[in-house]
C-alpha positions as a printed Julia matrix, in Angstrom:
340×3 Matrix{Float64}:
 158.1   -28.93  -185.0
 158.54  -32.14  -186.62
 161.76  -34.06  -185.53
 164.32  -32.45  -187.86
 165.85  -35.9   -189.5
 162.57  -37.36  -189.92
 162.61  -38.62  -193.58
 159.53  -40.13  -193.41
 158.13  -41.02  -196.66
 156.28  -37.73  -198.15
 153.69  -39.92  -199.86
 151.99  -41.2   -196.81
 151.15  -37.87  -195.75
 149.65  -36.76  -199.16
 146.54  -39.24  -199.91
 144.33  -35.99  -201.07
 142.26  -34.16  -198.95
 142.46  -35.95  -195.83
 145.34  -36.11  -193.74
 147.24  -39.63  -194.0
 146.65  -40.0   -190.04
 142.92  -40.42  -190.48
 143.16  -41.83  -194.14
 142.58  -45.65  -194.48
 142.28  -46.36  -198.33
 145.28  -46.43  -200.65
 146.49  -43.08  -201.14
 147.02  -43.69  -204.81
 143.42  -45.07  -205.29
 142.18  -41.67  -203.59
 144.21  -39.27  -205.74
 142.1   -36.5   -206.24
 140.96  -34.8   -209.75
 142.33  -31.5   -208.21
 144.07  -29.46  -207.73
 146.43  -30.14  -210.72
 150.27  -29.81  -210.22
 151.93  -28.36  -213.15
 155.94  -28.5   -213.18
 157.46  -26.18  -214.94
 160.84  -27.17  -216.62
 162.84  -25.42  -219.19
 166.66  -24.23  -219.96
 167.78  -20.86  -219.15
 166.36  -18.09  -221.05
 163.53  -20.32  -222.72
 160.75  -18.04  -220.93
 159.77  -20.38  -218.34
 159.32  -18.21  -215.41
 157.5   -15.35  -217.27
 155.25  -17.96  -218.8
 154.59  -19.13  -215.5
 153.78  -15.44  -214.25
 151.38  -15.22  -217.54
 149.84  -18.26  -216.54
 149.4   -17.1   -212.99
 147.65  -14.26  -214.29
 145.22  -15.83  -216.38
 144.18  -18.78  -214.35
 143.57  -15.95  -211.54
 141.6   -13.72  -214.0
 139.24  -16.94  -214.31
 138.66  -17.05  -210.84
 140.7   -20.24  -210.72
 142.71  -21.04  -207.24
 146.58  -21.08  -207.74
 149.3   -22.06  -205.75
 152.77  -21.45  -206.59
 156.07  -22.87  -205.39
 159.77  -21.6   -206.49
 162.29  -24.25  -206.46
 165.14  -21.83  -207.94
 167.16  -20.84  -205.0
 169.61  -18.33  -207.32
 166.49  -16.22  -208.68
 166.93  -12.76  -207.84
 163.2   -11.21  -208.76
 159.95  -12.93  -209.46
 157.0   -11.81  -211.22
 154.52  -13.64  -209.69
 153.43  -14.05  -205.69
 154.86  -17.16  -204.12
 153.37  -19.3   -201.75
 156.44  -21.56  -201.15
 160.0   -20.35  -202.02
 162.95  -22.44  -201.48
 164.96  -19.01  -200.91
 163.19  -18.36  -197.28
 164.13  -21.88  -196.37
 167.94  -21.97  -197.98
 170.48  -19.62  -198.0
 172.23  -20.24  -201.62
 175.07  -18.37  -201.17
 175.83  -19.39  -197.88
 175.69  -22.97  -199.33
 178.2   -22.01  -201.88
 180.4   -20.42  -199.17
 180.57  -23.33  -196.43
 180.67  -26.12  -199.01
 183.17  -24.54  -201.35
 181.08  -24.9   -204.46
 180.39  -23.37  -207.6
 176.83  -21.72  -208.61
 175.37  -24.93  -210.31
 176.99  -26.96  -207.26
 175.22  -24.59  -204.94
 171.94  -24.73  -206.36
 172.15  -28.31  -206.75
 172.96  -28.91  -203.0
 170.46  -26.22  -202.01
 167.73  -28.39  -203.61
 168.72  -31.57  -202.42
 168.73  -30.23  -199.04
 165.08  -28.75  -199.44
 163.95  -32.03  -201.43
 164.82  -33.79  -198.04
 162.15  -31.8   -196.28
 159.7   -31.93  -199.14
 157.16  -33.77  -197.07
 156.32  -30.45  -195.05
 155.66  -28.98  -198.58
 153.05  -31.59  -199.04
 151.43  -30.93  -195.58
 151.18  -27.09  -196.4
 149.45  -28.47  -199.64
 147.18  -30.9   -198.02
 145.77  -28.45  -195.73
 144.73  -26.12  -198.68
 144.08  -28.68  -201.2
 140.15  -28.34  -201.15
 140.26  -24.81  -202.19
 142.5   -25.13  -205.12
 142.59  -25.64  -208.74
 146.17  -25.67  -210.05
 149.8   -25.86  -208.23
 152.42  -24.46  -210.28
 156.11  -25.4   -209.71
 158.78  -23.6   -211.24
 162.26  -25.09  -211.03
 165.94  -23.8   -211.89
 166.98  -22.72  -215.2
 169.86  -24.94  -214.79
 167.64  -27.83  -216.47
 170.21  -30.56  -215.45
 169.91  -29.55  -211.76
 166.45  -30.58  -211.32
 166.27  -33.39  -214.09
 169.48  -35.52  -213.21
 170.01  -34.75  -209.54
 168.23  -36.9   -206.53
 166.23  -33.76  -205.59
 163.97  -34.0   -208.81
 163.29  -37.61  -208.41
 162.28  -36.99  -204.68
 159.76  -34.27  -205.43
 158.57  -35.67  -208.76
 157.48  -38.88  -207.08
 156.07  -37.37  -203.95
 153.6   -34.99  -205.98
 152.88  -37.86  -208.57
 151.36  -40.22  -205.71
 149.69  -37.38  -204.02
 147.86  -34.93  -207.11
 147.69  -35.16  -210.63
 151.02  -34.18  -211.78
 151.94  -32.7   -215.19
 155.38  -31.89  -216.76
 155.4   -28.79  -218.88
 158.72  -28.6   -220.87
 159.3   -24.93  -221.85
 161.27  -24.63  -225.08
 162.43  -20.95  -226.79
 160.81  -21.33  -230.35
 163.33  -18.81  -231.79
 166.48  -20.54  -230.67
 165.15  -23.9   -232.36
 165.13  -22.15  -235.71
 168.39  -24.32  -236.55
 167.15  -28.1   -237.06
 170.17  -29.33  -235.19
 169.08  -27.18  -232.26
 165.71  -28.43  -232.58
 166.86  -31.93  -232.45
 168.76  -31.14  -229.15
 165.92  -29.78  -227.45
 163.66  -32.6   -228.49
 166.17  -35.19  -227.31
 166.28  -33.27  -223.83
 162.15  -33.31  -223.7
 162.71  -37.05  -224.5
 165.13  -37.82  -221.72
 162.81  -35.71  -219.24
 159.76  -37.47  -220.02
 161.27  -40.96  -219.17
 163.26  -39.46  -216.45
 160.13  -38.25  -214.55
 157.48  -41.02  -216.12
 154.68  -38.24  -215.93
 152.41  -36.75  -218.66
 154.03  -34.03  -220.64
 153.28  -31.13  -222.63
 155.86  -29.33  -224.74
 155.27  -25.64  -225.07
 156.93  -23.7   -227.44
 157.59  -20.0   -226.24
 157.71  -17.09  -227.83
 155.67  -17.38  -230.84
 154.93  -13.5   -230.82
 158.7   -13.63  -231.74
 158.61  -16.59  -234.36
 155.78  -18.88  -234.94
 156.16  -22.43  -234.39
 154.4   -23.98  -237.08
 157.54  -24.98  -239.05
 158.5   -27.05  -235.59
 155.43  -28.94  -235.84
 155.96  -29.54  -239.51
 159.46  -30.61  -238.43
 157.8   -32.95  -236.21
 154.9   -34.3   -238.3
 157.04  -35.16  -241.19
 160.31  -36.9   -241.34
 161.0   -35.48  -245.08
 161.06  -32.2   -244.17
 163.27  -32.24  -241.39
 165.37  -34.23  -243.28
 165.78  -31.31  -245.98
 166.29  -28.85  -243.41
 169.05  -30.94  -241.79
 170.29  -31.47  -245.17
 171.38  -27.98  -245.41
 173.22  -28.12  -242.25
 177.22  -29.18  -242.81
 178.48  -29.79  -239.25
 179.3   -33.24  -238.31
 176.37  -32.82  -235.91
 173.77  -32.76  -238.75
 174.92  -36.3   -239.58
 174.44  -37.48  -236.07
 170.67  -35.6   -236.04
 169.74  -36.79  -239.36
 170.45  -40.31  -238.28
 168.4   -40.28  -234.73
 165.58  -38.12  -236.46
 164.06  -41.27  -237.9
 164.12  -42.76  -234.51
 162.39  -39.54  -232.65
 159.18  -40.09  -234.63
 157.37  -42.39  -232.56
 158.1   -39.74  -229.71
 156.8   -36.9   -231.72
 153.51  -39.17  -232.39
 152.46  -39.36  -229.18
 153.91  -35.66  -228.0
 151.4   -32.99  -226.89
 152.99  -29.49  -228.32
 151.44  -26.25  -228.2
 152.65  -22.75  -229.37
 152.55  -20.05  -226.49
 153.57  -16.7   -225.79
 154.47  -15.72  -222.28
 154.44  -11.92  -223.3
 150.9   -11.4   -225.39
 149.24  -14.86  -223.79
 148.59  -16.21  -227.28
 148.4   -20.08  -227.26
 147.28  -20.43  -223.24
 144.01  -21.7   -224.16
 145.44  -24.56  -225.95
 147.97  -24.82  -223.3
 145.23  -25.31  -220.75
 143.48  -27.76  -223.09
 146.48  -29.86  -223.6
 147.25  -29.75  -219.47
 143.35  -31.1   -219.36
 144.07  -34.12  -221.91
 147.32  -34.9   -219.52
 145.53  -34.98  -216.47
 143.09  -37.51  -218.39
 145.98  -39.48  -218.98
 147.24  -39.12  -215.56
 144.67  -40.84  -213.97
 143.79  -43.62  -216.79
 147.5   -44.68  -217.58
 149.73  -43.23  -214.58
 147.88  -44.31  -211.86
 147.84  -48.01  -212.75
 151.63  -47.84  -213.31
 152.12  -46.15  -209.8
 149.92  -48.69  -208.21
 152.14  -51.28  -209.68
 155.49  -49.5   -209.03
 154.58  -48.06  -205.69
 156.67  -50.05  -203.53
 159.68  -49.73  -205.67
 159.06  -45.92  -206.08
 158.53  -45.5   -202.07
 161.95  -47.77  -201.3
 163.99  -45.69  -203.86
 162.49  -42.26  -202.74
 163.44  -43.13  -199.03
 166.88  -44.36  -199.93
 167.47  -41.02  -201.91
 166.53  -38.78  -199.06
 168.24  -40.68  -196.83
 171.54  -40.63  -198.79
 171.05  -36.86  -199.19
 171.16  -36.44  -195.61
 174.26  -38.73  -195.19
 175.89  -36.34  -197.82
 175.13  -33.32  -195.74
 176.48  -34.72  -192.83
 179.63  -35.83  -194.48
 179.98  -32.58  -196.16
 179.8   -30.53  -193.04
 182.3   -32.48  -191.14
 184.86  -31.78  -193.46
 183.81  -28.29  -193.96
 184.52  -27.83  -190.38
 188.0   -27.32  -190.72
 187.19  -23.75  -191.67
 185.59  -21.1   -189.08
 183.65  -23.02  -186.45
 180.76  -20.28  -185.5
 179.76  -20.3   -188.94
 179.34  -23.56  -189.76
 177.86  -24.71  -186.31
 174.95  -22.06  -187.37
 174.78  -23.68  -190.91
 174.78  -27.36  -189.36
 171.77  -26.17  -187.16
 170.13  -25.01  -190.41
 170.42  -28.11  -192.34
 169.37  -30.27  -189.75
 166.43  -28.2   -187.96
 165.12  -26.02  -191.07
 161.28  -26.19  -191.61
 159.42  -25.15  -194.54
 156.79  -22.6   -194.23
 154.53  -20.27  -196.83
């Protein structure tokens, strides 16, 4: 077993298909064309996990080789087969109990703990990379947990320097029927794009319930969105109107498709958008990563070290409670390993 407190830089062990121990070339210059990593991000109820199941079934029917990772420690059931599951490594309920956390705090702490050992996930991917076409990663429905926590940055950076990585933001089309809600979703999409700094695809889900053409019109025609907002009377509508013009440039460069996780409609367009995003990754993002590599590595290592220190500090505080349970939890925190 590896040193449980080893926080070595994940990218250093994932430079394409060969293991990093024997790799001589710059890992960023040898990022393979496949497998393609797709990070599924979306608000609770957007149909993110259902869409992931749809894509797993569709890709496998096309004889594509798919690898799945679940990063939601609180989910009860998953419709798709999972290769790496955070629930097999971190006990979400025990984390809540012993650290005195609520549901969201428990999810964030569990994910942060898992992220400190994410290099082990990369090692598992390295072993299978030659035989994979896609890696689909499901994230918690509490979107802020992944997007704004240290774990999200650690995982995104580790993947980006290893494989072509694309972010898919799943949006509930029916909930966007109100222009203010639509603007809120697009602002969230914008924040995720600039936070992850990765190629981005917006998937308007549930088009079997409500077609998404009106959303495309709002994105392409500022006046139509303005007309829709003019019928809103809340003070938020005034804010949305003032921000909608500033978002035009964001829309102009945004890949968006309409999909249905239930019927499979739009999946072909989604695959095409992912292909375009992968091309952008190699032409635009790899040069950016080359320039920012040292800074990214230092920040990622600092984030991992900080999370380990926080866990140790939290455990010391929690030891005021039952010793036996906490000793067992501490062993789990220090010594856990990630397996398929």
